[in-house]
XYZ file of C-alpha atoms in Angstrom:
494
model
C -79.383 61.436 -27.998
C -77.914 58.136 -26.279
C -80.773 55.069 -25.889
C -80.734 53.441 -22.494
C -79.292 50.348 -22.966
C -81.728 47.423 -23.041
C -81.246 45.260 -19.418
C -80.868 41.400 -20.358
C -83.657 39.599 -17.954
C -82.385 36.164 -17.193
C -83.956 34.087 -15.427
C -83.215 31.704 -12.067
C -81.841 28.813 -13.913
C -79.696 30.160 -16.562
C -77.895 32.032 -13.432
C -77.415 28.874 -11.736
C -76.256 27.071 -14.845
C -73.540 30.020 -15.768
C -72.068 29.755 -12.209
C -71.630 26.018 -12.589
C -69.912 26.209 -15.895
C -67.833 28.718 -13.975
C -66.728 26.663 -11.545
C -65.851 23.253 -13.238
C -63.897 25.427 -15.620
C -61.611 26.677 -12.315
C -61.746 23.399 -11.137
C -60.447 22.026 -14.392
C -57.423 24.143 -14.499
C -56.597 23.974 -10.541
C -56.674 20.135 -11.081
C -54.012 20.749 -14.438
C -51.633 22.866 -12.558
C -51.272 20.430 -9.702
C -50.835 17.762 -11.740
C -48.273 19.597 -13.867
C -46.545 20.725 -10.355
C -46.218 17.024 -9.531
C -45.268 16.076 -12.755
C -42.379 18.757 -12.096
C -41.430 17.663 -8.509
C -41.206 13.664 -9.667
C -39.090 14.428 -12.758
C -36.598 16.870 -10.493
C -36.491 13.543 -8.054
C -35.684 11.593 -10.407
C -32.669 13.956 -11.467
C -31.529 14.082 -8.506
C -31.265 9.771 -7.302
C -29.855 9.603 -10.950
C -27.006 11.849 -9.762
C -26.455 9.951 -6.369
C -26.239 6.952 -8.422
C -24.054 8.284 -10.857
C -21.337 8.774 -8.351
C -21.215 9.152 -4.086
C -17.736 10.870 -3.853
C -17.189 14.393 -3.096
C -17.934 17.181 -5.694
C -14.309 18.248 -5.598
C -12.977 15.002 -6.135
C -10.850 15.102 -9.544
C -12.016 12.186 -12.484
C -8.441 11.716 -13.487
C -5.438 11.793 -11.732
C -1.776 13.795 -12.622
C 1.490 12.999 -11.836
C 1.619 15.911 -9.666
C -0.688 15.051 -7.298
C 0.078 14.056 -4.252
C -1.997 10.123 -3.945
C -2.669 8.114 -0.864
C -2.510 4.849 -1.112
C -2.844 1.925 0.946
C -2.857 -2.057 0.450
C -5.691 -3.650 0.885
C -6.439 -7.997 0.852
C -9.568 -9.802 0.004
C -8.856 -13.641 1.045
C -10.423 -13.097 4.506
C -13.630 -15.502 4.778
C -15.161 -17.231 8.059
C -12.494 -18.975 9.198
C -10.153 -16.112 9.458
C -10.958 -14.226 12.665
C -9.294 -16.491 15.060
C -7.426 -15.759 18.196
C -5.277 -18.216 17.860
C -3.534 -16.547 14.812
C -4.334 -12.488 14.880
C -2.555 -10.508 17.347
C -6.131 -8.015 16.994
C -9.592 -8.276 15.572
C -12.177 -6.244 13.751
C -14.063 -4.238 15.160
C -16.964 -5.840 13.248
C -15.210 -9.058 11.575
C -16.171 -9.924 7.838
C -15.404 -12.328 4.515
C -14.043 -10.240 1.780
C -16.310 -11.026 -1.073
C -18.857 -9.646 0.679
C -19.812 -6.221 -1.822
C -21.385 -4.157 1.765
C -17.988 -4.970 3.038
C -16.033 -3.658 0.445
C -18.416 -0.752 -0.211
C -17.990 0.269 4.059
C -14.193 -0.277 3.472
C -13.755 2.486 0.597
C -16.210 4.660 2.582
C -14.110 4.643 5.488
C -11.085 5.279 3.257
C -12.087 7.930 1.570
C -13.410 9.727 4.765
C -9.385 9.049 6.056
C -8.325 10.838 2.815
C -7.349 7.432 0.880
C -7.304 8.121 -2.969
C -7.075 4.421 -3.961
C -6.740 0.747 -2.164
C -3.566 -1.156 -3.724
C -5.329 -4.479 -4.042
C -3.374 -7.672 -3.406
C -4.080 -9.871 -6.648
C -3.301 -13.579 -6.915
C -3.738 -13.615 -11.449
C -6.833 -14.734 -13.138
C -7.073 -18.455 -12.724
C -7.225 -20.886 -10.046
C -10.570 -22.623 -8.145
C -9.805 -21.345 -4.936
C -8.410 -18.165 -6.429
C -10.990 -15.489 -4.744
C -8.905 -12.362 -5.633
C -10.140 -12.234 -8.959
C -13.880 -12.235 -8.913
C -13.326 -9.991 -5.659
C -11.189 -7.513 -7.911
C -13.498 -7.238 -10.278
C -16.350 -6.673 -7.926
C -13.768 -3.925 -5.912
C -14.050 -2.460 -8.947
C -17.867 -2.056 -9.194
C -17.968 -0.608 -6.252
C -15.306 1.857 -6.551
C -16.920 3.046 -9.405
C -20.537 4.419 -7.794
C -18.476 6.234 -5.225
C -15.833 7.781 -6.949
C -13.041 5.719 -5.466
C -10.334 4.560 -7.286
C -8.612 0.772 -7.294
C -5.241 -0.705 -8.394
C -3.418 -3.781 -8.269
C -0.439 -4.994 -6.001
C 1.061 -8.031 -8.178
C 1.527 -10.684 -6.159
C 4.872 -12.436 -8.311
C 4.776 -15.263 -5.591
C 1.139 -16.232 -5.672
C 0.495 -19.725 -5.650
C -0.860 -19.808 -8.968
C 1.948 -18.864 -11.149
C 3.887 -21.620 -12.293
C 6.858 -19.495 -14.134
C 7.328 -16.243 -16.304
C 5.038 -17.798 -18.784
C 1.744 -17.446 -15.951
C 2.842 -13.537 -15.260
C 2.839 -12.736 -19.020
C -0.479 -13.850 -19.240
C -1.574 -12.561 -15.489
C -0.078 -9.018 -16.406
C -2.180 -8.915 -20.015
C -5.000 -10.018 -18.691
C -4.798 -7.013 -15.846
C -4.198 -4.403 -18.669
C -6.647 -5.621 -20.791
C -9.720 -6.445 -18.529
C -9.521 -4.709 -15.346
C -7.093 -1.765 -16.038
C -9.847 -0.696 -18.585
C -12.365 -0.312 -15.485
C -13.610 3.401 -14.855
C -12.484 2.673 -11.496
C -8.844 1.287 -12.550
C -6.493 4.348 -10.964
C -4.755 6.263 -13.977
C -1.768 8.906 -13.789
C -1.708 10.743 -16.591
C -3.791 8.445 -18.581
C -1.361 5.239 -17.366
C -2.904 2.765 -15.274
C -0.947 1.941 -12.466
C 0.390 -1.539 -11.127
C 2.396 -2.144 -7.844
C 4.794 -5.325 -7.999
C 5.304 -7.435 -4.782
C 8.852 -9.386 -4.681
C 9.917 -8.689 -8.214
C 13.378 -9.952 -7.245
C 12.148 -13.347 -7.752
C 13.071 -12.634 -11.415
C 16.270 -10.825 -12.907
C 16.236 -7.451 -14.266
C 16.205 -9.003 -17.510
C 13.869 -11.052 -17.193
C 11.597 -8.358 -16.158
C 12.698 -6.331 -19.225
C 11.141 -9.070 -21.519
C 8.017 -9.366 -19.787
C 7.405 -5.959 -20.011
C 8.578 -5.409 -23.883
C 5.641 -8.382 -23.941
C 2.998 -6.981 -22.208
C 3.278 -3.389 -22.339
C 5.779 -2.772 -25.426
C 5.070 1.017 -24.704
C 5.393 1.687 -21.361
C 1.564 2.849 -21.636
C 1.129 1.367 -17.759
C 3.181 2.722 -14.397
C 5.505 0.341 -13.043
C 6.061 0.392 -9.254
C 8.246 -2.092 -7.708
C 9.565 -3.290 -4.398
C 12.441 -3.964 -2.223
C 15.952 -3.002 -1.431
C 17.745 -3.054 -4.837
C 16.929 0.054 -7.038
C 18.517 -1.268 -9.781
C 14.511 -2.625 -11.138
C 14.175 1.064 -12.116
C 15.725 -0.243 -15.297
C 12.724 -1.403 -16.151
C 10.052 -0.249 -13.541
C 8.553 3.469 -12.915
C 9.410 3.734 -9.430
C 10.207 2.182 -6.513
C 8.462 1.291 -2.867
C 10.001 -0.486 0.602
C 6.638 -2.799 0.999
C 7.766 -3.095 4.920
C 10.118 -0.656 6.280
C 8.935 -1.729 9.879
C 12.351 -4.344 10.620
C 13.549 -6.365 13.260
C 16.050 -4.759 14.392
C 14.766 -1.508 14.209
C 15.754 1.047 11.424
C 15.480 4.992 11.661
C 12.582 5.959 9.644
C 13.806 8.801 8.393
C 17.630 7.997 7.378
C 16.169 4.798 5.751
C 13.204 6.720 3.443
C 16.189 9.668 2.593
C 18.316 7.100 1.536
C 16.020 5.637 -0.705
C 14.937 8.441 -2.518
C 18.005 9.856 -2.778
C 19.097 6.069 -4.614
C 15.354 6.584 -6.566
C 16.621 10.027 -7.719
C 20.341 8.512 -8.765
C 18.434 5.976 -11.086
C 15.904 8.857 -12.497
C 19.211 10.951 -13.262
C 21.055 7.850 -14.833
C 18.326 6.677 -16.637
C 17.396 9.994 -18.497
C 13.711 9.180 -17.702
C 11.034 9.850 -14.933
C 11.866 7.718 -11.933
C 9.930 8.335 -8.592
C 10.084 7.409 -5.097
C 6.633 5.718 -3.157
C 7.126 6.135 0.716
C 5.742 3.762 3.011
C 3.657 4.296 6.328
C 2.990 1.823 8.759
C 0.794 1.896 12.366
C 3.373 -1.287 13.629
C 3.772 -4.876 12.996
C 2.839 -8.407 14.383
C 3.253 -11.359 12.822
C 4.462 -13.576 15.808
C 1.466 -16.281 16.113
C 1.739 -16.556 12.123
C 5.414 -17.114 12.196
C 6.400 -18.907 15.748
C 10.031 -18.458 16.062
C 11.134 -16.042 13.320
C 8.311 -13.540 13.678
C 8.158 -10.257 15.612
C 6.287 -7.067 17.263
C 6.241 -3.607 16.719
C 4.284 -1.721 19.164
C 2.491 0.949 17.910
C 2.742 3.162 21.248
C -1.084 4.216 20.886
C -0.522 5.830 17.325
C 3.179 7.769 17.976
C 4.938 4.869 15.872
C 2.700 5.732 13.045
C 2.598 9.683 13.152
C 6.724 9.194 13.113
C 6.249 6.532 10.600
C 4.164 9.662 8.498
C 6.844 11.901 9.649
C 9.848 10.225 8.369
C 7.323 9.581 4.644
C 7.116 13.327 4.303
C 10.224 14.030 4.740
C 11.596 12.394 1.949
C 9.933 13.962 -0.685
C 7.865 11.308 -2.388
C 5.436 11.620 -4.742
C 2.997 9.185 -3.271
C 2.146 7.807 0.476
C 1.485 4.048 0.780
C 0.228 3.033 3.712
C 1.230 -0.836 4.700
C -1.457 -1.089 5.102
C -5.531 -0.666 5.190
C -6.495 -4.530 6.642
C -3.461 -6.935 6.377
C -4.380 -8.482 9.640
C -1.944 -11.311 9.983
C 0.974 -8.983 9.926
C -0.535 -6.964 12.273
C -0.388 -3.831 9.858
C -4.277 -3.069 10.034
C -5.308 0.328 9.804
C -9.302 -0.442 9.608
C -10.881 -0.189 13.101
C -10.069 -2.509 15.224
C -11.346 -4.124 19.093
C -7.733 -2.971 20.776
C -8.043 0.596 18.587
C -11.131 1.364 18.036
C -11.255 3.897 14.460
C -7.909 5.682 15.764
C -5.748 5.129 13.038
C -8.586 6.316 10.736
C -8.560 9.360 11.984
C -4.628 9.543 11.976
C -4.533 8.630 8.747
C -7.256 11.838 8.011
C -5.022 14.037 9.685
C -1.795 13.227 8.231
C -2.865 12.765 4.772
C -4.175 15.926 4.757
C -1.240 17.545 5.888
C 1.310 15.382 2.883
C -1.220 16.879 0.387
C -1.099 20.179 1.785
C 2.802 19.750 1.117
C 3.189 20.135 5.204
C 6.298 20.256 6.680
C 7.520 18.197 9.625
C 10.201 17.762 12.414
C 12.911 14.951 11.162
C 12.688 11.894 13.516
C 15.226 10.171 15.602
C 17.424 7.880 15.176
C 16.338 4.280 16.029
C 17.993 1.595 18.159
C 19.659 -1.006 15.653
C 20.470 1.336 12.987
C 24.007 3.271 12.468
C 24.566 6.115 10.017
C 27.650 7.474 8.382
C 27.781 10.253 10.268
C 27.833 8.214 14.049
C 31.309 6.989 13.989
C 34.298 8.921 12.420
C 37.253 6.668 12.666
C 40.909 8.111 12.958
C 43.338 7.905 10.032
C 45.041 4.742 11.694
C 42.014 2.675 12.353
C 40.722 0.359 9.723
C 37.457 1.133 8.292
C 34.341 -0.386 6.389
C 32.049 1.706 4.340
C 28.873 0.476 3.215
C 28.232 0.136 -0.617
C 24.371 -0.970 -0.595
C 21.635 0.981 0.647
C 20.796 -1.801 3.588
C 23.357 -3.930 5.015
C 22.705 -6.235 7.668
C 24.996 -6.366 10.634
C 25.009 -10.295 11.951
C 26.297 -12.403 15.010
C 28.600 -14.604 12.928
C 30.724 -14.987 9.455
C 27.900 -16.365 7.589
C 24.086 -15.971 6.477
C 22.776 -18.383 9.104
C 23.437 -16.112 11.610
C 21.448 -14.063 13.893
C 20.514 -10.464 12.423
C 21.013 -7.874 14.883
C 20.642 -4.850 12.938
C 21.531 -2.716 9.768
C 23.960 0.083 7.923
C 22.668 2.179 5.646
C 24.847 3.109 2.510
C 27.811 5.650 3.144
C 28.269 4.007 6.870
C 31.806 4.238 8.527
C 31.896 0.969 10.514
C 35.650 0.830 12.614
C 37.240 -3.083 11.682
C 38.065 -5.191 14.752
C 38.840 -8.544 12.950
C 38.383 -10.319 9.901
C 38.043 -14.586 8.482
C 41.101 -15.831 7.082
C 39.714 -15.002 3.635
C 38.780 -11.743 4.596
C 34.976 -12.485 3.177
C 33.197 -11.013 6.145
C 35.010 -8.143 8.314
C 34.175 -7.831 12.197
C 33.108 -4.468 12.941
C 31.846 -1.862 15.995
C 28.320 -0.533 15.824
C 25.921 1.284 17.503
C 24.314 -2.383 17.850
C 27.869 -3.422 19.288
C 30.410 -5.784 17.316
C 28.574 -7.610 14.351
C 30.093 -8.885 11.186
C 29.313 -7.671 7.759
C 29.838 -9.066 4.886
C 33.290 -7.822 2.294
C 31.733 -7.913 -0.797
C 29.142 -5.388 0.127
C 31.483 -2.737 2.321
C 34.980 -0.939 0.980
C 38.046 -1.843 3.580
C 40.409 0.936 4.214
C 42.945 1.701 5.936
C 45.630 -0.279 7.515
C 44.399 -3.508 6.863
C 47.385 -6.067 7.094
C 46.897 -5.390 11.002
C 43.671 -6.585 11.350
C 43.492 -10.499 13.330
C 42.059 -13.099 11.845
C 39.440 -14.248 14.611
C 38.360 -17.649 15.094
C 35.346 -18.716 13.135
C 32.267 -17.367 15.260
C 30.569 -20.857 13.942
C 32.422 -23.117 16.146
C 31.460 -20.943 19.247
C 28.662 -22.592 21.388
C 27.608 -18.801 22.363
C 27.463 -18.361 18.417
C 25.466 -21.092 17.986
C 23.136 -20.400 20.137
C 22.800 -16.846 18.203
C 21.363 -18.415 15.121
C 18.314 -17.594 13.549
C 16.196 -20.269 14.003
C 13.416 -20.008 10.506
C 10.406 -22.786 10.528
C 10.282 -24.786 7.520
C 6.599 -24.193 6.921
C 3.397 -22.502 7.882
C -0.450 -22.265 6.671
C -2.541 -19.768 5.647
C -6.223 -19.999 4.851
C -7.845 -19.597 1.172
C -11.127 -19.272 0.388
C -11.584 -21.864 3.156
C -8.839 -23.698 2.101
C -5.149 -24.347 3.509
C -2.614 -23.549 1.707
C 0.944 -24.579 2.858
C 3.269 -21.671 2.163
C 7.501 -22.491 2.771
C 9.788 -20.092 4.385
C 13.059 -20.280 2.684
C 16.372 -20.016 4.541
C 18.041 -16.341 4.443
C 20.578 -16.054 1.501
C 21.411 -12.084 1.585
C 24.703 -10.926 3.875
């Protein structure tokens, strides 16, 4: 037989007291969860600003580069300070104006480049010493920033800068780039190799380039780019680059970047070793109130001079796109928005660099005024010919380098001879420019030359006088606040 359980009696307060035990104890574990859930949320915060930190570029956007990909570049400068943005010597101005070493600057600049589908700014560097030298510290601040948004940096050698005093100052300018800032995250790298752009290398022989470099970089471990009409610095550099391929006359964009890779693959084939081809892009050119008397403009034509500029870059095949450039205001080359232009040529440069890296194909260009290609003139057996036997000849107003320039031949040209000097050291010859001379030891004669006259020396015309270029001696840019007085040196080349 089962016993009734016995009820348990309690009384008022012992209720009261079990129900307040009750409750604290909820209360106590609510209060624990929370603060474990914000404990949770702070620590997943801090995750996530460590990761914005860490870098602001895309997701997609490779940590290394390879040869095969398809870079853009452009060239970038960092002397600009307050006393730069002047009307009196910039054909344009910023749309917001700015001093270089300013690091919001730089970090707005390589914001707006990699939203145009820049891969890297080709910074214009002056070497490691000097007091008013501000493209060092600014290089190495570049750098910085480059390196919390994912942006990459390299260096345009400047072999004229004003603070090299001989090949001695470059050995110790190029080892102090491959030592200090080429080991930068941000430093760009192909393949491992950091990569440096040369400006006027032909101040020094091919030589004398090869001992630098067995100096400084005894294994080839860096990229060599360098600049210029003569290919024959492939001997020694990586590849090759036309800094400016905006001239006065004009050239044909396209002939002119096909004839250079085509010499860029000639040197790759003869040399047994990789040799590549840089094409250059540029919006237009103005350098007139900078150079009085020798300078010149190149419209732009509201963008169509730079989408043929693109244009004539694809079609050659390169392996990089440098544009010429992001803010080289001066020259007039400025890609970085602008009063006149607004952010137009930002978003050119988005769509066009897109399309080169989608390997795009375009419509060949036209040929320019000022320019003449083999295939324009095809002389008859019996008329006296020059052919051109350097990838750029210029085509002047008189027997001599002091004369006017009024255009250019490309290599392989078929120029019909209408006179010669007595010496037969510079030929007289039909263009599509009209009659210009060129110079002998640069062009093969053919044909029946013991007919051609011997014209009167153009020098002692007063018409050719008048045609000669006229160069000023001097002119001043602005450092770091300071002037310094740069020289322009009379034209040598035929």
């Amino acid at each position: 037989m089962k016993l009734p359980e016995k009820p348990i009696l309690l009384d008022a307060n012992s209720s009261i007291a079990g129900e307040q035990a009750a409750q604290s104890l909820h209360l106590g574990w609510r209060i624990l969860i929370s603060l474990l859930l914000l404990g949770l949320v702070a620590l997943l915060g801090m995750l996530l600003q460590s990761s914005r930190t860490a870098s602001a570029a895309p997701a997609e956007r490779p940590s290394m580069q390879s040869m095969a990909d398809p870079l853009v570049l452009a060239f970038y400068y960092t002397w600009f300070d307050e006393s730069t943005w002047t009307n009196d010597r910039l054909s344009d101005l910023p749309a917001e104006p700015y001093v270089s070493r300013d690091r919001g600057i730089m970090g707005r600049h390589i914001e707006q480049a990699q939203r145009a589908g820049i891969d890297a700014f080709v910074v214009a560097w002056y070497g490691p010493t000097g007091d008013s030298n501000q493209t060092e510290p600014n290089l190495a601040a570049l750098l910085e920033e480059a390196a919390a948004r994912g942006f990459k940096i390299a260096v345009l050698f400047e072999t004229d800068s004003p603070f090299f005093n001989g090949v001695g100052a470059v050995n110790a300018a190029l080892r102090h780039l491959l030592d200090v800032h080429a080991s930068q995250p941000a430093y760009l790298r192909v393949d491992g190799r950091p990569v440096v752009f040369f400006w006027r290398p032909s101040l020094y022989g091919v030589d004398t380039w090869a001992a630098i470099r067995n100096q400084v970089d005894p294994g080839r471990n860096a990229i060599w780019i360098s600049e210029g009409v003569d290919v024959s610095y492939l001997a020694v550099f990586d590849g090759h680059h036309l800094y400016s391929n905006t001239w006065n006359p004009p050239a044909d964009l396209t002939a002119t970047n096909r004839r250079f890779a085509a010499r860029v693959e000639a040197m790759r084939t003869s040399a047994g070793a990789d040799r590549f081809w840089v094409a250059t892009v540029m919006p237009g050119y103005n350098d007139v109130k900078i150079r009085p008397g020798s300078g010149f403009a190149r419209d732009r034509e509201g963008g169509a001079y730079y989408e043929r500029s693109w244009q004539a870059a694809i079609d050659s095949s390169p392996r990089w796109v440098v544009i010429n450039s992001f803010n080289e205001w001066p020259e007039g080359t400025y890609i970085e928005p602008s009063v006149t232009f607004g952010d137009l040529f930002l978003a050119l440069t988005a769509t066009w660099s897109s399309r080169f890296k989608a390997g795009a194909s375009v419509q060949q260009a036209s040929v320019g005024e000022g320019f003449t290609r083999a295939s324009e003139i095809e002389p008859t057996s019996d008329t006296p010919i020059a052919i051109v036997r350097t990838p750029v000849l210029n085509l002047r107003a008189g027997p001599d380098v002091s004369f006017a320039l009024l255009g250019h031949a490309i290599e392989g040209a078929r120029l019909p001879i209408l006179g010669r000097t007595a010496d037969s050291s510079w030929w007289r010859v039909r263009t599509s420019v009209g009659e210009a001379w060129v110079f002998g030891g640069l062009v093969e004669a053919l044909g029946p030359l013991d007919d051609v006259a011997v014209l009167a020396s153009a020098a002692a015309t007063p018409a050719a006088q008048a045609n000669k270029s006229v160069i000023p001696p001097t002119f001043t840019i602005t450092v770091d606040g300071q002037p310094i007085l740069l020289r322009q040196v009379q034209a040598t080349n035929p």
